[in-house]
Amino acid sequence: MTASRDTALKVLRGCEWLAREPPALPDALLAHGRLLQLNAGEWAQAEGDDHRGLVVVISGLVHVSCQASGQRTVLIGHCEAGSVLGHATRYSGGPRLVTAVCAEPSVVLAVPERGLEAVAAQWPTLWRALATSAYSYTRRTVRALAELISLPPRQRLAARLLLIATPGESGEQVVRLSQQALGEMIGVSRKTVNAHLAALERRKLLTASYNHIILRDPRGLRRFADS
């Protein structure tokens, strides 16, 4: 997979965490960073890594996991174009919190710490943009935790689908994850996910296949999750 700088710039300009910033800021980040082509299975970053800099997904799909008790690796989410994988550890107070592995061929933009400092020297609001991204990630994590604790499995699945869906090529909301991955994320088996998806499909709320799900009625799915 390849990505031109024009494609990368378009992705950056569409990022929610950069929406309030000067139009030249995405150009500056791209100028001070490198576009890295990664194959499926390659790591974009590792938990505990103290490598300093910013990592942004430009294209592809990246699975995010962390270590749990008993040396288990737990899938906690996924990232698509525009998502921030890593912040400057110098300013966040510690090493990387998660491991990010490409689920398919992907492109990421890596901006080293010295590049961030050069950009911020001209546009200091860069730090505000990164804080916005970090807050958005924290908000989603807290919401997912609350749903994991409070909802029964089927409603939990519906809520998670709504949380992680992104616009598809035709404008519909799409979740690009396997049923196995969804099961890991909400703490149930793949077989259980398959049964719940079939029930939601009978309600005409979604259409499910092995590696992606189309949300046919997001509002109806929200009503079901809240029921």
PDB file of C-alpha atoms in Angstrom:
ATOM      1  CA  MET A   1       0.000   0.000   0.000  1.00  0.00           C
ATOM      2  CA  THR A   2       1.195   3.468  -0.821  1.00  0.00           C
ATOM      3  CA  ALA A   3       0.003   6.877   0.252  1.00  0.00           C
ATOM      4  CA  SER A   4       0.923  10.128  -1.399  1.00  0.00           C
ATOM      5  CA  ARG A   5       1.643  13.209   0.625  1.00  0.00           C
ATOM      6  CA  ASP A   6      -1.509  14.748  -0.853  1.00  0.00           C
ATOM      7  CA  THR A   7      -3.549  11.842   0.537  1.00  0.00           C
ATOM      8  CA  ALA A   8      -1.885  12.190   3.935  1.00  0.00           C
ATOM      9  CA  LEU A   9      -2.550  15.925   3.953  1.00  0.00           C
ATOM     10  CA  LYS A  10      -6.226  15.339   3.154  1.00  0.00           C
ATOM     11  CA  VAL A  11      -6.498  12.914   6.084  1.00  0.00           C
ATOM     12  CA  LEU A  12      -4.808  15.324   8.487  1.00  0.00           C
ATOM     13  CA  ARG A  13      -7.005  18.223   7.410  1.00  0.00           C
ATOM     14  CA  GLY A  14     -10.059  16.055   8.131  1.00  0.00           C
ATOM     15  CA  CYS A  15      -8.958  15.127  11.664  1.00  0.00           C
ATOM     16  CA  GLU A  16     -11.332  16.285  14.395  1.00  0.00           C
ATOM     17  CA  TRP A  17      -8.438  17.052  16.743  1.00  0.00           C
ATOM     18  CA  LEU A  18      -6.984  19.485  14.177  1.00  0.00           C
ATOM     19  CA  ALA A  19     -10.297  21.128  13.232  1.00  0.00           C
ATOM     20  CA  ARG A  20      -9.728  24.242  15.386  1.00  0.00           C
ATOM     21  CA  GLU A  21      -6.135  24.769  14.338  1.00  0.00           C
ATOM     22  CA  PRO A  22      -4.542  26.897  11.574  1.00  0.00           C
ATOM     23  CA  PRO A  23      -4.830  25.294   8.112  1.00  0.00           C
ATOM     24  CA  ALA A  24      -1.035  25.307   7.816  1.00  0.00           C
ATOM     25  CA  LEU A  25      -0.557  23.071  10.874  1.00  0.00           C
ATOM     26  CA  PRO A  26      -1.276  19.774   9.052  1.00  0.00           C
ATOM     27  CA  ASP A  27       1.191  20.822   6.335  1.00  0.00           C
ATOM     28  CA  ALA A  28       3.840  21.481   8.986  1.00  0.00           C
ATOM     29  CA  LEU A  29       3.306  18.103  10.678  1.00  0.00           C
ATOM     30  CA  LEU A  30       3.657  16.347   7.347  1.00  0.00           C
ATOM     31  CA  ALA A  31       6.781  18.350   6.485  1.00  0.00           C
ATOM     32  CA  HIS A  32       8.472  17.348   9.759  1.00  0.00           C
ATOM     33  CA  GLY A  33       7.399  13.705   9.711  1.00  0.00           C
ATOM     34  CA  ARG A  34       7.831  10.529   7.697  1.00  0.00           C
ATOM     35  CA  LEU A  35       5.205   8.355   6.027  1.00  0.00           C
ATOM     36  CA  LEU A  36       5.857   4.725   6.943  1.00  0.00           C
ATOM     37  CA  GLN A  37       4.459   1.819   4.928  1.00  0.00           C
ATOM     38  CA  LEU A  38       3.666  -1.101   7.262  1.00  0.00           C
ATOM     39  CA  ASN A  39       2.562  -4.624   6.383  1.00  0.00           C
ATOM     40  CA  ALA A  40      -0.143  -6.593   8.141  1.00  0.00           C
ATOM     41  CA  GLY A  41       1.296  -7.892  11.412  1.00  0.00           C
ATOM     42  CA  GLU A  42       3.902  -5.135  11.752  1.00  0.00           C
ATOM     43  CA  TRP A  43       3.960  -3.056  14.916  1.00  0.00           C
ATOM     44  CA  ALA A  44       3.373   0.669  14.728  1.00  0.00           C
ATOM     45  CA  GLN A  45       4.320   1.051  18.394  1.00  0.00           C
ATOM     46  CA  ALA A  46       4.817  -1.104  21.485  1.00  0.00           C
ATOM     47  CA  GLU A  47       3.482  -0.820  25.015  1.00  0.00           C
ATOM     48  CA  GLY A  48       6.212   0.500  27.299  1.00  0.00           C
ATOM     49  CA  ASP A  49       8.127   2.078  24.422  1.00  0.00           C
ATOM     50  CA  ASP A  50       9.628   5.444  25.398  1.00  0.00           C
ATOM     51  CA  HIS A  51      10.198   6.485  21.779  1.00  0.00           C
ATOM     52  CA  ARG A  52       9.237  10.146  21.683  1.00  0.00           C
ATOM     53  CA  GLY A  53       7.036  11.545  18.975  1.00  0.00           C
ATOM     54  CA  LEU A  54       3.615  11.496  17.368  1.00  0.00           C
ATOM     55  CA  VAL A  55       2.153   8.601  15.351  1.00  0.00           C
ATOM     56  CA  VAL A  56      -0.975   9.148  13.240  1.00  0.00           C
ATOM     57  CA  VAL A  57      -2.758   6.528  11.124  1.00  0.00           C
ATOM     58  CA  ILE A  58      -3.078   7.708   7.513  1.00  0.00           C
ATOM     59  CA  SER A  59      -4.627   4.590   5.984  1.00  0.00           C
ATOM     60  CA  GLY A  60      -5.345   0.978   6.855  1.00  0.00           C
ATOM     61  CA  LEU A  61      -6.482  -0.602  10.101  1.00  0.00           C
ATOM     62  CA  VAL A  62      -4.494  -0.908  13.336  1.00  0.00           C
ATOM     63  CA  HIS A  63      -5.456  -3.067  16.328  1.00  0.00           C
ATOM     64  CA  VAL A  64      -4.709  -1.645  19.776  1.00  0.00           C
ATOM     65  CA  SER A  65      -4.013  -3.946  22.724  1.00  0.00           C
ATOM     66  CA  CYS A  66      -2.501  -3.882  26.207  1.00  0.00           C
ATOM     67  CA  GLN A  67      -1.182  -6.310  28.787  1.00  0.00           C
ATOM     68  CA  ALA A  68      -3.570  -7.616  31.450  1.00  0.00           C
ATOM     69  CA  SER A  69      -2.936  -9.748  34.520  1.00  0.00           C
ATOM     70  CA  GLY A  70      -1.526 -13.189  33.855  1.00  0.00           C
ATOM     71  CA  GLN A  71       0.571 -11.913  30.942  1.00  0.00           C
ATOM     72  CA  ARG A  72      -2.513 -11.841  28.733  1.00  0.00           C
ATOM     73  CA  THR A  73      -2.739  -9.504  25.763  1.00  0.00           C
ATOM     74  CA  VAL A  74      -6.177  -7.914  25.490  1.00  0.00           C
ATOM     75  CA  LEU A  75      -7.554  -6.220  22.382  1.00  0.00           C
ATOM     76  CA  ILE A  76      -9.120  -2.950  23.507  1.00  0.00           C
ATOM     77  CA  GLY A  77      -9.805  -1.095  20.249  1.00  0.00           C
ATOM     78  CA  HIS A  78      -8.798  -0.257  16.723  1.00  0.00           C
ATOM     79  CA  CYS A  79      -7.646   2.814  14.845  1.00  0.00           C
ATOM     80  CA  GLU A  80      -8.346   3.971  11.303  1.00  0.00           C
ATOM     81  CA  ALA A  81      -7.334   6.997   9.252  1.00  0.00           C
ATOM     82  CA  GLY A  82      -6.865  10.143  11.345  1.00  0.00           C
ATOM     83  CA  SER A  83      -6.414   8.382  14.680  1.00  0.00           C
ATOM     84  CA  VAL A  84      -3.491   9.230  16.945  1.00  0.00           C
ATOM     85  CA  LEU A  85      -1.573   6.186  18.184  1.00  0.00           C
ATOM     86  CA  GLY A  86       1.106   7.849  20.256  1.00  0.00           C
ATOM     87  CA  HIS A  87       1.817  11.236  21.775  1.00  0.00           C
ATOM     88  CA  ALA A  88       5.113  12.795  22.731  1.00  0.00           C
ATOM     89  CA  THR A  89       6.084  10.808  25.822  1.00  0.00           C
ATOM     90  CA  ARG A  90       8.179  13.705  27.061  1.00  0.00           C
ATOM     91  CA  TYR A  91       4.982  15.655  27.719  1.00  0.00           C
ATOM     92  CA  SER A  92       2.541  12.840  28.558  1.00  0.00           C
ATOM     93  CA  GLY A  93       4.544  11.742  31.598  1.00  0.00           C
ATOM     94  CA  GLY A  94       5.285   8.143  30.698  1.00  0.00           C
ATOM     95  CA  PRO A  95       5.920   5.478  28.035  1.00  0.00           C
ATOM     96  CA  ARG A  96       3.421   4.194  25.469  1.00  0.00           C
ATOM     97  CA  LEU A  97       0.341   2.674  27.096  1.00  0.00           C
ATOM     98  CA  VAL A  98      -0.693   0.343  24.273  1.00  0.00           C
ATOM     99  CA  THR A  99       0.696  -1.856  21.526  1.00  0.00           C
ATOM    100  CA  ALA A 100      -0.527  -1.041  18.007  1.00  0.00           C
ATOM    101  CA  VAL A 101      -0.305  -3.778  15.357  1.00  0.00           C
ATOM    102  CA  CYS A 102      -1.434  -3.409  11.744  1.00  0.00           C
ATOM    103  CA  ALA A 103      -4.397  -5.646  10.955  1.00  0.00           C
ATOM    104  CA  GLU A 104      -3.891  -4.906   7.253  1.00  0.00           C
ATOM    105  CA  PRO A 105      -1.318  -3.020   5.169  1.00  0.00           C
ATOM    106  CA  SER A 106      -1.286   0.478   6.645  1.00  0.00           C
ATOM    107  CA  VAL A 107       0.442   3.840   6.414  1.00  0.00           C
ATOM    108  CA  VAL A 108       1.298   5.938   9.456  1.00  0.00           C
ATOM    109  CA  LEU A 109       2.822   9.375   9.841  1.00  0.00           C
ATOM    110  CA  ALA A 110       5.615   9.455  12.414  1.00  0.00           C
ATOM    111  CA  VAL A 111       6.671  12.897  13.653  1.00  0.00           C
ATOM    112  CA  PRO A 112       9.723  12.806  15.971  1.00  0.00           C
ATOM    113  CA  GLU A 113       9.954  14.963  19.087  1.00  0.00           C
ATOM    114  CA  ARG A 114      12.294  17.451  17.448  1.00  0.00           C
ATOM    115  CA  GLY A 115       9.786  17.818  14.613  1.00  0.00           C
ATOM    116  CA  LEU A 116       6.949  18.499  17.062  1.00  0.00           C
ATOM    117  CA  GLU A 117       9.035  21.142  18.800  1.00  0.00           C
ATOM    118  CA  ALA A 118       9.811  22.804  15.467  1.00  0.00           C
ATOM    119  CA  VAL A 119       6.126  22.860  14.540  1.00  0.00           C
ATOM    120  CA  ALA A 120       5.090  24.129  17.983  1.00  0.00           C
ATOM    121  CA  ALA A 121       7.645  26.940  17.825  1.00  0.00           C
ATOM    122  CA  GLN A 122       5.595  28.417  14.989  1.00  0.00           C
ATOM    123  CA  TRP A 123       2.161  27.111  15.977  1.00  0.00           C
ATOM    124  CA  PRO A 124       2.017  26.674  19.791  1.00  0.00           C
ATOM    125  CA  THR A 125      -1.596  25.506  19.573  1.00  0.00           C
ATOM    126  CA  LEU A 126      -0.211  22.154  18.451  1.00  0.00           C
ATOM    127  CA  TRP A 127      -0.166  21.177  22.139  1.00  0.00           C
ATOM    128  CA  ARG A 128      -3.857  22.106  22.411  1.00  0.00           C
ATOM    129  CA  ALA A 129      -4.601  19.883  19.426  1.00  0.00           C
ATOM    130  CA  LEU A 130      -2.771  16.948  21.018  1.00  0.00           C
ATOM    131  CA  ALA A 131      -4.607  17.564  24.298  1.00  0.00           C
ATOM    132  CA  THR A 132      -7.893  17.496  22.373  1.00  0.00           C
ATOM    133  CA  SER A 133      -6.947  14.152  20.862  1.00  0.00           C
ATOM    134  CA  ALA A 134      -5.942  12.732  24.245  1.00  0.00           C
ATOM    135  CA  TYR A 135      -9.202  13.893  25.847  1.00  0.00           C
ATOM    136  CA  SER A 136     -11.257  12.347  23.046  1.00  0.00           C
ATOM    137  CA  TYR A 137      -9.452   9.028  23.509  1.00  0.00           C
ATOM    138  CA  THR A 138      -9.977   9.148  27.284  1.00  0.00           C
ATOM    139  CA  ARG A 139     -13.671   9.956  26.866  1.00  0.00           C
ATOM    140  CA  ARG A 140     -14.186   6.979  24.545  1.00  0.00           C
ATOM    141  CA  THR A 141     -12.287   4.701  26.923  1.00  0.00           C
ATOM    142  CA  VAL A 142     -14.371   5.767  29.924  1.00  0.00           C
ATOM    143  CA  ARG A 143     -17.587   5.284  27.966  1.00  0.00           C
ATOM    144  CA  ALA A 144     -16.523   1.817  26.815  1.00  0.00           C
ATOM    145  CA  LEU A 145     -15.638   0.866  30.396  1.00  0.00           C
ATOM    146  CA  ALA A 146     -19.018   2.057  31.679  1.00  0.00           C
ATOM    147  CA  GLU A 147     -20.809   0.004  29.013  1.00  0.00           C
ATOM    148  CA  LEU A 148     -18.691  -3.049  29.781  1.00  0.00           C
ATOM    149  CA  ILE A 149     -19.703  -2.862  33.448  1.00  0.00           C
ATOM    150  CA  SER A 150     -23.358  -1.910  33.114  1.00  0.00           C
ATOM    151  CA  LEU A 151     -24.810  -3.522  29.986  1.00  0.00           C
ATOM    152  CA  PRO A 152     -25.786  -7.131  29.246  1.00  0.00           C
ATOM    153  CA  PRO A 153     -23.814  -8.727  26.384  1.00  0.00           C
ATOM    154  CA  ARG A 154     -26.171  -7.990  23.474  1.00  0.00           C
ATOM    155  CA  GLN A 155     -26.686  -4.342  24.419  1.00  0.00           C
ATOM    156  CA  ARG A 156     -22.962  -4.098  25.142  1.00  0.00           C
ATOM    157  CA  LEU A 157     -22.203  -5.285  21.606  1.00  0.00           C
ATOM    158  CA  ALA A 158     -24.673  -2.799  20.118  1.00  0.00           C
ATOM    159  CA  ALA A 159     -23.150   0.072  22.105  1.00  0.00           C
ATOM    160  CA  ARG A 160     -19.612  -0.881  21.104  1.00  0.00           C
ATOM    161  CA  LEU A 161     -20.559  -1.085  17.423  1.00  0.00           C
ATOM    162  CA  LEU A 162     -21.945   2.445  17.610  1.00  0.00           C
ATOM    163  CA  LEU A 163     -18.819   3.662  19.381  1.00  0.00           C
ATOM    164  CA  ILE A 164     -16.312   2.302  16.864  1.00  0.00           C
ATOM    165  CA  ALA A 165     -18.221   2.615  13.559  1.00  0.00           C
ATOM    166  CA  THR A 166     -16.782   4.927  10.906  1.00  0.00           C
ATOM    167  CA  PRO A 167     -18.242   6.252   7.638  1.00  0.00           C
ATOM    168  CA  GLY A 168     -17.922   3.883   4.691  1.00  0.00           C
ATOM    169  CA  GLU A 169     -17.454   4.771   1.024  1.00  0.00           C
ATOM    170  CA  SER A 170     -21.218   5.106   0.513  1.00  0.00           C
ATOM    171  CA  GLY A 171     -21.733   7.102   3.685  1.00  0.00           C
ATOM    172  CA  GLU A 172     -23.096   4.257   5.796  1.00  0.00           C
ATOM    173  CA  GLN A 173     -21.628   3.471   9.210  1.00  0.00           C
ATOM    174  CA  VAL A 174     -19.240   0.512   9.036  1.00  0.00           C
ATOM    175  CA  VAL A 175     -17.294  -1.533  11.595  1.00  0.00           C
ATOM    176  CA  ARG A 176     -14.245  -3.163  10.013  1.00  0.00           C
ATOM    177  CA  LEU A 177     -13.497  -5.857  12.580  1.00  0.00           C
ATOM    178  CA  SER A 178     -13.829  -9.617  12.686  1.00  0.00           C
ATOM    179  CA  GLN A 179     -16.295 -11.247  15.046  1.00  0.00           C
ATOM    180  CA  GLN A 180     -13.342 -12.726  16.930  1.00  0.00           C
ATOM    181  CA  ALA A 181     -11.916  -9.248  17.502  1.00  0.00           C
ATOM    182  CA  LEU A 182     -15.297  -7.893  18.627  1.00  0.00           C
ATOM    183  CA  GLY A 183     -15.594 -10.741  21.111  1.00  0.00           C
ATOM    184  CA  GLU A 184     -12.205  -9.904  22.594  1.00  0.00           C
ATOM    185  CA  MET A 185     -13.190  -6.266  22.939  1.00  0.00           C
ATOM    186  CA  ILE A 186     -16.419  -6.919  24.880  1.00  0.00           C
ATOM    187  CA  GLY A 187     -15.364 -10.037  26.794  1.00  0.00           C
ATOM    188  CA  VAL A 188     -17.403 -12.770  25.057  1.00  0.00           C
ATOM    189  CA  SER A 189     -16.671 -15.602  22.626  1.00  0.00           C
ATOM    190  CA  ARG A 190     -16.812 -15.319  18.834  1.00  0.00           C
ATOM    191  CA  LYS A 191     -19.748 -17.742  18.878  1.00  0.00           C
ATOM    192  CA  THR A 192     -21.645 -15.461  21.249  1.00  0.00           C
ATOM    193  CA  VAL A 193     -20.913 -12.415  19.069  1.00  0.00           C
ATOM    194  CA  ASN A 194     -22.186 -14.321  16.031  1.00  0.00           C
ATOM    195  CA  ALA A 195     -25.456 -15.166  17.802  1.00  0.00           C
ATOM    196  CA  HIS A 196     -26.017 -11.587  18.964  1.00  0.00           C
ATOM    197  CA  LEU A 197     -25.237 -10.179  15.508  1.00  0.00           C
ATOM    198  CA  ALA A 198     -27.732 -12.586  13.965  1.00  0.00           C
ATOM    199  CA  ALA A 199     -30.394 -11.376  16.409  1.00  0.00           C
ATOM    200  CA  LEU A 200     -29.643  -7.727  15.602  1.00  0.00           C
ATOM    201  CA  GLU A 201     -29.681  -8.537  11.893  1.00  0.00           C
ATOM    202  CA  ARG A 202     -33.155 -10.066  12.227  1.00  0.00           C
ATOM    203  CA  ARG A 203     -34.248  -6.718  13.663  1.00  0.00           C
ATOM    204  CA  LYS A 204     -32.830  -5.094  10.486  1.00  0.00           C
ATOM    205  CA  LEU A 205     -30.446  -3.002  12.567  1.00  0.00           C
ATOM    206  CA  LEU A 206     -27.309  -4.172  10.773  1.00  0.00           C
ATOM    207  CA  THR A 207     -25.836  -6.476   8.152  1.00  0.00           C
ATOM    208  CA  ALA A 208     -22.992  -8.696   9.335  1.00  0.00           C
ATOM    209  CA  SER A 209     -20.245 -10.566   7.506  1.00  0.00           C
ATOM    210  CA  TYR A 210     -17.020 -12.158   8.714  1.00  0.00           C
ATOM    211  CA  ASN A 211     -14.809  -9.071   8.754  1.00  0.00           C
ATOM    212  CA  HIS A 212     -17.134  -6.078   8.591  1.00  0.00           C
ATOM    213  CA  ILE A 213     -20.563  -4.942   9.773  1.00  0.00           C
ATOM    214  CA  ILE A 214     -22.808  -2.296   8.200  1.00  0.00           C
ATOM    215  CA  LEU A 215     -25.078  -0.416  10.598  1.00  0.00           C
ATOM    216  CA  ARG A 216     -28.378  -0.177   8.720  1.00  0.00           C
ATOM    217  CA  ASP A 217     -30.278   1.678  11.451  1.00  0.00           C
ATOM    218  CA  PRO A 218     -27.896   3.442  13.864  1.00  0.00           C
ATOM    219  CA  ARG A 219     -30.742   5.206  15.673  1.00  0.00           C
ATOM    220  CA  GLY A 220     -32.585   1.953  16.173  1.00  0.00           C
ATOM    221  CA  LEU A 221     -29.374   0.328  17.360  1.00  0.00           C
ATOM    222  CA  ARG A 222     -28.909   3.150  19.885  1.00  0.00           C
ATOM    223  CA  ARG A 223     -32.451   2.665  21.172  1.00  0.00           C
ATOM    224  CA  PHE A 224     -31.755  -1.051  21.566  1.00  0.00           C
ATOM    225  CA  ALA A 225     -28.450  -0.418  23.381  1.00  0.00           C
ATOM    226  CA  ASP A 226     -30.222   1.946  25.777  1.00  0.00           C
ATOM    227  CA  SER A 227     -33.132  -0.420  26.425  1.00  0.00           C
TER     228      SER A 227
END
